[in-house]
Short mmCIF file of N, CA and C in Angstrom, two decimals:
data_model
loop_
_atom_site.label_atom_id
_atom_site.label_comp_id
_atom_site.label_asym_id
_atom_site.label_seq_id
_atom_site.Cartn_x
_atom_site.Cartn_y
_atom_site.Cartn_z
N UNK A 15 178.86 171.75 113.30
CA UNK A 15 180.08 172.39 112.91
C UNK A 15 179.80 173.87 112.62
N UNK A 16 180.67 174.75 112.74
CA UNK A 16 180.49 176.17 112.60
C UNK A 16 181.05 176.60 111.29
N UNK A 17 180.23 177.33 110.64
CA UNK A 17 180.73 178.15 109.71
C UNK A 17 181.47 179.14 109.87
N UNK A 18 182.75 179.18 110.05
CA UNK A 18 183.54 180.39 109.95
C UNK A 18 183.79 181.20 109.23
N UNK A 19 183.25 181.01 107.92
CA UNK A 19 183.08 181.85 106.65
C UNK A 19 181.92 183.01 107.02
N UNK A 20 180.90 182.88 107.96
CA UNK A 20 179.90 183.66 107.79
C UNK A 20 180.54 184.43 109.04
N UNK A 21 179.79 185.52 109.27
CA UNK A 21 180.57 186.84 110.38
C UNK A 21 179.67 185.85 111.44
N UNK A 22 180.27 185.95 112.81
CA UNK A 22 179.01 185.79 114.08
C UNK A 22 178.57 186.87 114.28
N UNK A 23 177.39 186.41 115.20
CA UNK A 23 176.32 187.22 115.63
C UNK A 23 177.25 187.37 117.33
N UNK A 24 176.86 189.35 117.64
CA UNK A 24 177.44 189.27 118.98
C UNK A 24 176.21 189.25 119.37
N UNK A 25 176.98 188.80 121.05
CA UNK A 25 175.92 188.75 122.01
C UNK A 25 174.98 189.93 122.22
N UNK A 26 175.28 190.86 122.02
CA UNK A 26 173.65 192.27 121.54
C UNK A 26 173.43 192.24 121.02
N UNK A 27 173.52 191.97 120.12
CA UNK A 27 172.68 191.99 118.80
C UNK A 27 171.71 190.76 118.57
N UNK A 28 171.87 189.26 119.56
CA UNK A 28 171.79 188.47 119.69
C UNK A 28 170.30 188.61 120.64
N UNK A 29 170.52 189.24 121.50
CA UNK A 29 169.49 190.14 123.10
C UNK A 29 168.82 190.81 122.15
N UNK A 30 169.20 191.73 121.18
CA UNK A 30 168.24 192.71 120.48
C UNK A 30 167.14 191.92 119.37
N UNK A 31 167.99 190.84 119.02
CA UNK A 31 166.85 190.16 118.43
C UNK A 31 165.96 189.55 118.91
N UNK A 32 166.16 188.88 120.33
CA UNK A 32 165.38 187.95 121.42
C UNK A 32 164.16 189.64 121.88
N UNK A 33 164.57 190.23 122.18
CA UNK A 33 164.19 191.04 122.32
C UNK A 33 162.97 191.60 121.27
N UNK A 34 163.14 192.23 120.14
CA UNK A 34 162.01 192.15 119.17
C UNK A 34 161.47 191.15 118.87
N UNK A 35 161.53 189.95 119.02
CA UNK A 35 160.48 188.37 118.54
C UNK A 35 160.33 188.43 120.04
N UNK A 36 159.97 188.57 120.95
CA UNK A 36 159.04 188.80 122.22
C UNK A 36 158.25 189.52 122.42
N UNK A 37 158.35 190.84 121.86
CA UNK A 37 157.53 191.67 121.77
C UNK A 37 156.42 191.44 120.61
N UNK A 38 156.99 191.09 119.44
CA UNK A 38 156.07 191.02 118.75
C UNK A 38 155.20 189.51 119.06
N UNK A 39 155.59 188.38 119.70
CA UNK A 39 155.04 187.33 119.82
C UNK A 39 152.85 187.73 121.02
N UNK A 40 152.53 186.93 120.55
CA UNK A 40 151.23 187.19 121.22
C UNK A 40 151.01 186.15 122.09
N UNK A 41 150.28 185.63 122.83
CA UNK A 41 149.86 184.69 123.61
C UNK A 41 148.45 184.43 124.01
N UNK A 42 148.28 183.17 124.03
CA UNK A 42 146.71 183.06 124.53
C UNK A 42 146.46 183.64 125.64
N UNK A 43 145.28 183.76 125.62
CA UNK A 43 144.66 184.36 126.95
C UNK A 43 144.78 183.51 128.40
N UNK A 44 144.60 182.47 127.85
CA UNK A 44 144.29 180.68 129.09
C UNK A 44 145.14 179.74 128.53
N UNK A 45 145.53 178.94 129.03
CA UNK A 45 146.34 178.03 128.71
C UNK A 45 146.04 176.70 129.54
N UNK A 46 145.34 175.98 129.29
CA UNK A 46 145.10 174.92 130.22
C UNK A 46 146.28 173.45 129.98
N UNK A 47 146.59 172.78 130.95
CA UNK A 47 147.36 171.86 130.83
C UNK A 47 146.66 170.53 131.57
N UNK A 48 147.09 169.43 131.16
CA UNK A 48 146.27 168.38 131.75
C UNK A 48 147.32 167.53 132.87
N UNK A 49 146.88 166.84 133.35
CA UNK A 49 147.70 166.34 134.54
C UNK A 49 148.82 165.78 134.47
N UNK A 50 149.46 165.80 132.98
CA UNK A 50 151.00 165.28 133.04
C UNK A 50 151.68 166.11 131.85
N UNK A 51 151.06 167.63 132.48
CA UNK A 51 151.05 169.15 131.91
C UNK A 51 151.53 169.04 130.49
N UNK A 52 150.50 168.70 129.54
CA UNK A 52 150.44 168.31 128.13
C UNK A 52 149.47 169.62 127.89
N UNK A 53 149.75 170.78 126.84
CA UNK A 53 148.44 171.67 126.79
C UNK A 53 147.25 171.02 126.07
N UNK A 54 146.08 171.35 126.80
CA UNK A 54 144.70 170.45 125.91
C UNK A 54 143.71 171.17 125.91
N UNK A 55 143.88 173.13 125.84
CA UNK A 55 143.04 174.32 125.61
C UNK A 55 144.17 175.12 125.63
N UNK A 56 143.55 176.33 124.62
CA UNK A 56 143.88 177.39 124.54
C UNK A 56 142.85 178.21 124.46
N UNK A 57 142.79 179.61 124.72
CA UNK A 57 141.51 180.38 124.42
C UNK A 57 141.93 182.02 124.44
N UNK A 58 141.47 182.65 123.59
CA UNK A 58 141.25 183.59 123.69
C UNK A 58 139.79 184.51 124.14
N UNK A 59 140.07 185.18 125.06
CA UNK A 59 138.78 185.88 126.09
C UNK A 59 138.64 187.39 125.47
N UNK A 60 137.68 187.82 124.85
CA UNK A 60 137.30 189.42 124.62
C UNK A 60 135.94 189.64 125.42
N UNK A 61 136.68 190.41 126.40
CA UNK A 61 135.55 191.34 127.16
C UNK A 61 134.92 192.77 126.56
N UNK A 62 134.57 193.72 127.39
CA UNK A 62 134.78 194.88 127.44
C UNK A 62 136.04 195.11 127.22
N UNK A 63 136.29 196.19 126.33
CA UNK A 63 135.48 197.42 125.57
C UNK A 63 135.81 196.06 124.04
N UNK A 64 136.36 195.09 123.82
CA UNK A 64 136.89 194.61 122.68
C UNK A 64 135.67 194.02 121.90
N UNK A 65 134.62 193.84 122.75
CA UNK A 65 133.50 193.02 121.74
C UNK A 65 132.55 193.82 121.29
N UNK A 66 132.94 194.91 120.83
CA UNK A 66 131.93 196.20 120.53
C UNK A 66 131.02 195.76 119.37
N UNK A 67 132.37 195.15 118.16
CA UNK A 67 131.69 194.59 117.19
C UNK A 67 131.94 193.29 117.25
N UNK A 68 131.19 192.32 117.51
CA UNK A 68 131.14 190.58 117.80
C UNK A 68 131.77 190.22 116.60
N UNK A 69 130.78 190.35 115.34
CA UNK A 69 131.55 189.66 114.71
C UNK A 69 132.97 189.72 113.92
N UNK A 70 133.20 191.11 113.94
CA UNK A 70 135.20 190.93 113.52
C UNK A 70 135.62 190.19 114.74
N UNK A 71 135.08 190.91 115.93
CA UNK A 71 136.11 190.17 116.91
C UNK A 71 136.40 189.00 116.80
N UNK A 72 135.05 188.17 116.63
CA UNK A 72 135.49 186.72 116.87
C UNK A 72 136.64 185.91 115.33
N UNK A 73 135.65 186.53 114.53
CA UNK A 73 137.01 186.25 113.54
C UNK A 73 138.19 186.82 113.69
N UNK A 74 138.60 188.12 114.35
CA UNK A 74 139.76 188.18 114.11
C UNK A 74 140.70 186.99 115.52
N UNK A 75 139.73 187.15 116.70
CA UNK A 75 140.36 185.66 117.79
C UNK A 75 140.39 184.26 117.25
N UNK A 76 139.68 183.80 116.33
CA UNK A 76 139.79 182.79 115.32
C UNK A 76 140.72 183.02 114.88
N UNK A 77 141.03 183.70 113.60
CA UNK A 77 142.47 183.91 113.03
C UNK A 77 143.68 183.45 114.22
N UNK A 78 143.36 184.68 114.91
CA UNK A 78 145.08 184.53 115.94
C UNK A 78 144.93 182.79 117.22
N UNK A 79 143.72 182.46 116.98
CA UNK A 79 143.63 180.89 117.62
C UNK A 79 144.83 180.33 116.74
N UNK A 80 144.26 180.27 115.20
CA UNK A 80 144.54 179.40 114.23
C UNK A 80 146.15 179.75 114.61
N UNK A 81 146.91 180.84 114.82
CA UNK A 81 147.96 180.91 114.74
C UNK A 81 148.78 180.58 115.60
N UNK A 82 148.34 180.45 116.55
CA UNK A 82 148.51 179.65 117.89
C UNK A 82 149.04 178.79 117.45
N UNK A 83 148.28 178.02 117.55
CA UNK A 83 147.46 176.58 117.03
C UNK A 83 149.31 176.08 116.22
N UNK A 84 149.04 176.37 115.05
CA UNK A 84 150.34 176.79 114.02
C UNK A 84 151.31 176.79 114.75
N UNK A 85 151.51 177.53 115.63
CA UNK A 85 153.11 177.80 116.00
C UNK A 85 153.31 176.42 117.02
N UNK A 86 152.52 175.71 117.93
CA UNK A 86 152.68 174.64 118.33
C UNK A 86 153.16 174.11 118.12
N UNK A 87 154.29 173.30 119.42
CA UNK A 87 155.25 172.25 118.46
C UNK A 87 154.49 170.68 118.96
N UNK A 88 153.41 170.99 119.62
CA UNK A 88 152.70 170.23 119.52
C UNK A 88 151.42 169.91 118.80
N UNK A 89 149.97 168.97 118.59
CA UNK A 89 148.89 169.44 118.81
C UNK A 89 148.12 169.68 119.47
N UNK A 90 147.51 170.52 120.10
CA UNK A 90 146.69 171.07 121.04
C UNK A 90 145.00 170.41 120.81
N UNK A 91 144.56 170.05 121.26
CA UNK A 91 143.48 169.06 120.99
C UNK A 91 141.98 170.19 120.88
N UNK A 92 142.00 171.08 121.76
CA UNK A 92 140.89 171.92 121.96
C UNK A 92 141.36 173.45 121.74
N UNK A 93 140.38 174.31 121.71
CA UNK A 93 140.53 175.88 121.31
C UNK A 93 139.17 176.29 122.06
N UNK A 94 139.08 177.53 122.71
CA UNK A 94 137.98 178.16 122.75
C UNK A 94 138.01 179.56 122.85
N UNK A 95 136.53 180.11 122.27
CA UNK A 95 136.69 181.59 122.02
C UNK A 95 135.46 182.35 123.56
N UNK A 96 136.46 182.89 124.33
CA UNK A 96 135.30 183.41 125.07
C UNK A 96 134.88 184.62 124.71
N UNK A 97 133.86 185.38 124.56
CA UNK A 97 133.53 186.72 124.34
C UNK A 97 131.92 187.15 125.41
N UNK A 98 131.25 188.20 125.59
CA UNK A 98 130.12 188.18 126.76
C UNK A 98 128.85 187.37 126.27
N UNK A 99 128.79 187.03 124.85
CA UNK A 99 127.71 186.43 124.58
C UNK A 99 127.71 184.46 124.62
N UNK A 100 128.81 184.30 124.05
CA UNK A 100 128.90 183.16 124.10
C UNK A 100 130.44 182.46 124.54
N UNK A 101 130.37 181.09 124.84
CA UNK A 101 131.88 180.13 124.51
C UNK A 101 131.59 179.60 124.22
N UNK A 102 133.08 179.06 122.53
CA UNK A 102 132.77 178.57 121.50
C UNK A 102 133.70 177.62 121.91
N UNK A 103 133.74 176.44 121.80
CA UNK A 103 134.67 175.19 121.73
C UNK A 103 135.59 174.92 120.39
N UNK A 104 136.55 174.38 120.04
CA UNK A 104 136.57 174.22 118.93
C UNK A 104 137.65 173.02 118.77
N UNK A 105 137.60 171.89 117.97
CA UNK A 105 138.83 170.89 117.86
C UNK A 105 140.02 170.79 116.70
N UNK A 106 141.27 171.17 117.20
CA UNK A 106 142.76 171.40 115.96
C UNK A 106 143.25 169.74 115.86
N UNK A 107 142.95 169.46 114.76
CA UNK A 107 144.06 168.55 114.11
C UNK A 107 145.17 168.41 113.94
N UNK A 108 145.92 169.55 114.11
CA UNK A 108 147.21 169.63 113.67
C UNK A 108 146.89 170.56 112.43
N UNK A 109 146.15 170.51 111.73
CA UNK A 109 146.12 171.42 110.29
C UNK A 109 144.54 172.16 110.56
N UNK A 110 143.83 171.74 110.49
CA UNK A 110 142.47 172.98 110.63
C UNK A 110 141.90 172.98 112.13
N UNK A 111 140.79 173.75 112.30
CA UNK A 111 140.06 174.11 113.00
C UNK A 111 138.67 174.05 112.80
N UNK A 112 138.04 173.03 113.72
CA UNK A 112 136.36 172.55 113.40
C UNK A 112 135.87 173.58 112.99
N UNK A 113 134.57 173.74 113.01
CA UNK A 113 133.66 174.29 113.06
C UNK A 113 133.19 173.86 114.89
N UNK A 114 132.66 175.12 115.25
CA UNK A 114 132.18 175.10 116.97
C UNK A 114 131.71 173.89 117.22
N UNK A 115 132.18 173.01 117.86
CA UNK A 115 131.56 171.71 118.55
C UNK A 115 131.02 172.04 119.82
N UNK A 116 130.62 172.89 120.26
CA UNK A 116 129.90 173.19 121.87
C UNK A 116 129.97 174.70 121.80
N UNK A 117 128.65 174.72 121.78
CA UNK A 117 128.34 176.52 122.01
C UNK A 117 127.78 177.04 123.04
N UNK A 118 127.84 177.67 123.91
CA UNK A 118 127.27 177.76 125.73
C UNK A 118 127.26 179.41 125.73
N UNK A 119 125.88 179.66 126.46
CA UNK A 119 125.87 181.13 126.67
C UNK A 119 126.95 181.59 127.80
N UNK A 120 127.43 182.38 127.70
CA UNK A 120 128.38 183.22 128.61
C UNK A 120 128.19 183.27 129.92
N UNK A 121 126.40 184.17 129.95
CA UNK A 121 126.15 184.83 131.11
C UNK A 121 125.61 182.91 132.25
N UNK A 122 124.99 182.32 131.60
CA UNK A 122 124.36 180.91 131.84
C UNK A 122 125.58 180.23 132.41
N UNK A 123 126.88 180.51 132.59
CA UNK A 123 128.11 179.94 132.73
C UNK A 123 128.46 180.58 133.96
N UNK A 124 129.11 181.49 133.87
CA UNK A 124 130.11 182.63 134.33
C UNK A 124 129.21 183.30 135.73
N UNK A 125 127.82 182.99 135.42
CA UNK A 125 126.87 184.08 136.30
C UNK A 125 127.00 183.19 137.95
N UNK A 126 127.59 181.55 138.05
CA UNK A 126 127.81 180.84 139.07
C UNK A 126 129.28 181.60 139.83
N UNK A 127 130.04 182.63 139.05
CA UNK A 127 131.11 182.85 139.27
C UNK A 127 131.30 184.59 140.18
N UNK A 128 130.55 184.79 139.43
CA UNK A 128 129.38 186.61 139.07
C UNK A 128 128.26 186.44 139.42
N UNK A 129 127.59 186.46 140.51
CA UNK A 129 126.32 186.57 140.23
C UNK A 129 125.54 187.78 139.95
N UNK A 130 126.39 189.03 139.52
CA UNK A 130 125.81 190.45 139.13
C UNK A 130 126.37 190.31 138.12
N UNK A 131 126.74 188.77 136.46
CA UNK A 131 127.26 188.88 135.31
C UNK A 131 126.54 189.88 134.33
N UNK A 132 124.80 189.47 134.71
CA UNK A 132 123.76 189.99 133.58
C UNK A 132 123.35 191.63 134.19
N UNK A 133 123.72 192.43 134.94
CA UNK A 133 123.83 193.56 135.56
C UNK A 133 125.05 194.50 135.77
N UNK A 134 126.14 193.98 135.24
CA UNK A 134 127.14 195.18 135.24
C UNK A 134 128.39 194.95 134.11
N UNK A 135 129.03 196.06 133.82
CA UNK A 135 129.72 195.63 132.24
C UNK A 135 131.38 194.87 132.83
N UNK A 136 131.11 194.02 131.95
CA UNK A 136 132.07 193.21 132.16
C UNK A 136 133.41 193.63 131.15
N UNK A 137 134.78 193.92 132.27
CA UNK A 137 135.71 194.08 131.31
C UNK A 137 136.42 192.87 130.65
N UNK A 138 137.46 193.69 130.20
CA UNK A 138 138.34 192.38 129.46
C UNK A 138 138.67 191.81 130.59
N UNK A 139 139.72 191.90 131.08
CA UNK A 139 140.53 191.62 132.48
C UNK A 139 139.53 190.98 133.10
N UNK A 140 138.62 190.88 133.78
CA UNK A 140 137.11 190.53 134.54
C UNK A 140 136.70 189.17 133.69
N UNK A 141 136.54 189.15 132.79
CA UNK A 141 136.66 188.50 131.54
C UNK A 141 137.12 187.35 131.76
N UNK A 142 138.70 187.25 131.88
CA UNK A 142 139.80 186.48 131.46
C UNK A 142 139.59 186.15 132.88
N UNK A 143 139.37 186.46 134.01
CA UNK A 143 139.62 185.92 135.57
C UNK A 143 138.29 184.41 136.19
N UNK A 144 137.32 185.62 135.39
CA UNK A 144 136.06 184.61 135.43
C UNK A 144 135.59 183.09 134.73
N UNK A 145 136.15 183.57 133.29
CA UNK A 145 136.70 182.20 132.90
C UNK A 145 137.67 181.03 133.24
N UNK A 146 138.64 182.05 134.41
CA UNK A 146 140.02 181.02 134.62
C UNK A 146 139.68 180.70 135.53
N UNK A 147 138.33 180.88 136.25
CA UNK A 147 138.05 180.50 137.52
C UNK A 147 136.88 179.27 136.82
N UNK A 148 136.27 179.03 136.19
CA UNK A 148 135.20 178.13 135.80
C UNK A 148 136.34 176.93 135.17
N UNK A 149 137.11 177.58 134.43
CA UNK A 149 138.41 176.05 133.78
C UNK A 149 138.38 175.38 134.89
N UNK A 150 139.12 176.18 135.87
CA UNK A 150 140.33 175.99 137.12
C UNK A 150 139.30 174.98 137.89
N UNK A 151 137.86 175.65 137.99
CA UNK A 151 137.31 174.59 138.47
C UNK A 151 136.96 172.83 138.08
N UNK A 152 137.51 173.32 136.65
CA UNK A 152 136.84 171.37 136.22
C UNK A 152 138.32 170.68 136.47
N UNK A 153 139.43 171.33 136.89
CA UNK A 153 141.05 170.92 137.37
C UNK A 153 140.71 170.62 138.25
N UNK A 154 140.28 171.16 139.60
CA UNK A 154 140.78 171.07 140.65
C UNK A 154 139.64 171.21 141.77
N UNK A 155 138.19 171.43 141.25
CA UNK A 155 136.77 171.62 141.79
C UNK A 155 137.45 172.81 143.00
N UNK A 156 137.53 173.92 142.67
CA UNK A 156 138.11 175.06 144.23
C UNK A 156 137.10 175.51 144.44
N UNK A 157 135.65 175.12 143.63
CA UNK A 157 134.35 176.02 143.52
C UNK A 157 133.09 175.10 144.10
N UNK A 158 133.23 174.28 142.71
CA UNK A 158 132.45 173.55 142.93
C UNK A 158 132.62 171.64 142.47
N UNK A 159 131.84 170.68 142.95
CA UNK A 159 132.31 169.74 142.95
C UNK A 159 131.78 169.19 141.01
N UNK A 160 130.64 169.87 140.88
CA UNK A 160 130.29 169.67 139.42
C UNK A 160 129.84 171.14 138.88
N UNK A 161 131.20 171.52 138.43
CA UNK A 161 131.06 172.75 137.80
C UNK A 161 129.78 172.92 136.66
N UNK A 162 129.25 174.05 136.08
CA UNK A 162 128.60 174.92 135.54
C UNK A 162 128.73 173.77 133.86
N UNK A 163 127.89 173.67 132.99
CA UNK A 163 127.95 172.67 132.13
C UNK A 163 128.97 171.59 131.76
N UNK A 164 128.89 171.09 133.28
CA UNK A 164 130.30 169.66 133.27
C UNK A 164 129.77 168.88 132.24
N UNK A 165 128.29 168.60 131.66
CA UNK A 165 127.93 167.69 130.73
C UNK A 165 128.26 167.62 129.51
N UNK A 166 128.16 168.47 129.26
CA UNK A 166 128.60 169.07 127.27
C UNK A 166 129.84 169.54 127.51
N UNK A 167 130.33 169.40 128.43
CA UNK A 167 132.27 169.50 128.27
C UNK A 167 132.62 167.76 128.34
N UNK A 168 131.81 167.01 128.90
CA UNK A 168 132.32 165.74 129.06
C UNK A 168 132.12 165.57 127.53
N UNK A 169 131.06 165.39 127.13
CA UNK A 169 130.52 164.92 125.80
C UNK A 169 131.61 165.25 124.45
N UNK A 170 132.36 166.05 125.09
CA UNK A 170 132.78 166.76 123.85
C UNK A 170 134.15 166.00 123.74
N UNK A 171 134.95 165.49 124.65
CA UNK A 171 135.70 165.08 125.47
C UNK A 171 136.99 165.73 126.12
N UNK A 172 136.17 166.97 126.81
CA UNK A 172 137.41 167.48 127.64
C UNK A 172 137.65 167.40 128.74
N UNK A 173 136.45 167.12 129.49
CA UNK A 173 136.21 167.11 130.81
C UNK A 173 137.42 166.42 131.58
N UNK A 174 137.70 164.96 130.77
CA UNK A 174 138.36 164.19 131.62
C UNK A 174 140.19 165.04 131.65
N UNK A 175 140.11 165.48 130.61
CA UNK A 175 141.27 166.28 129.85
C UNK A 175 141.58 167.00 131.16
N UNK A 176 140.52 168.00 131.51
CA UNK A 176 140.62 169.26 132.40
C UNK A 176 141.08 168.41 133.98
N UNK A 177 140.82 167.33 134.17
CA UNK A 177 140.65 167.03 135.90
C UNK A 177 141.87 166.77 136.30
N UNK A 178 142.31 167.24 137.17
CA UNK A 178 143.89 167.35 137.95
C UNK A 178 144.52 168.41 137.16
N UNK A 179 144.40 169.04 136.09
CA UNK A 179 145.27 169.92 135.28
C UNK A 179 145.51 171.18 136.20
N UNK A 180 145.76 172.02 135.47
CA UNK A 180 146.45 173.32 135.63
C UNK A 180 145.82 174.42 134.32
N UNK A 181 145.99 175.81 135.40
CA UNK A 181 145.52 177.11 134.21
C UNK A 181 146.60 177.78 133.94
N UNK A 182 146.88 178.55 133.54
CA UNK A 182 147.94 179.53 132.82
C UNK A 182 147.36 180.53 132.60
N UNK A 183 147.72 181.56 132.95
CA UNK A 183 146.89 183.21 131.64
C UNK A 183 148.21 183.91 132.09
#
């Protein structure tokens, strides 16, 4: 039922508000979906020039995970933080965020993707492509048939999560 006591909202002012909560809204970097497109990763990727100082960065991509995470009207089962040194795994409850359940060097990953990873500076953008190409592969193998640490992604239990899915960035 409508309140007719309160003034309406016009339709611009309506656009102007859709308008500022878009702009200010943020988004993950990756977005993975599983084969009956349920999300079951999110991640945020800091390349070049953003990982100057590692450790704010990663806390401050922690923080804005967690907020992610939060705004979900679902739960999202997995999180990960990519940055050039490492990817961090991480599992949401619905209310917190593990502590890293799978920690994997970067270059040991990514370098099947790059093979000049450990020889030239990697940007952000570069970053975010190289990773969506190693996900994309445990979806849909476009690379390879047993991607780059398929073991400790099974173990953890995403692997099966990732196969037939879909990427997003």
């Amino acid at each position: 039922m409508i309140d007719s006591s309160k003034p309406a909202i016009s339709w611009w002012e309506l656009r102007a508000i859709q308008a500022l909560n878009l702009e200010d809204i943020e988004h993950p970097d990756l977005i993975v979906l599983d084969k009956d497109e349920q999300v079951v990763l999110i991640s945020n990727i800091k390349g070049f020039p953003f990982d100057l100082n590692k450790s704010k960065t990663r806390e401050k991509a922690i923080i804005e995970l967690i907020e992610y995470l939060k705004a979900a009207k679902t739960v999202i089962p997995f999180a990960m933080i990519v940055d050039l040194e490492k990817i961090l795994f991480f599992q949401w409850n619905g209310n917190d965020l593990s502590e890293p359940i799978l920690c994997l060097e970067t270059n040991e990953v990514l370098i099947h993707y790059e093979p000049e990873f450990n020889k030239r500076q990697i940007f952000n953008l570069y970053l975010k492509t190289l990773t969506e190409a190693w996900i994309s592969d445990f979806c849909y193998h476009w690379k390879m048939e047993t991607p780059p640490r398929s073991q400790e992604i099974a173990e953890i239990g995403l692997l099966e999560r990732l196969e037939g899915g879909i990427t997003q960035s």
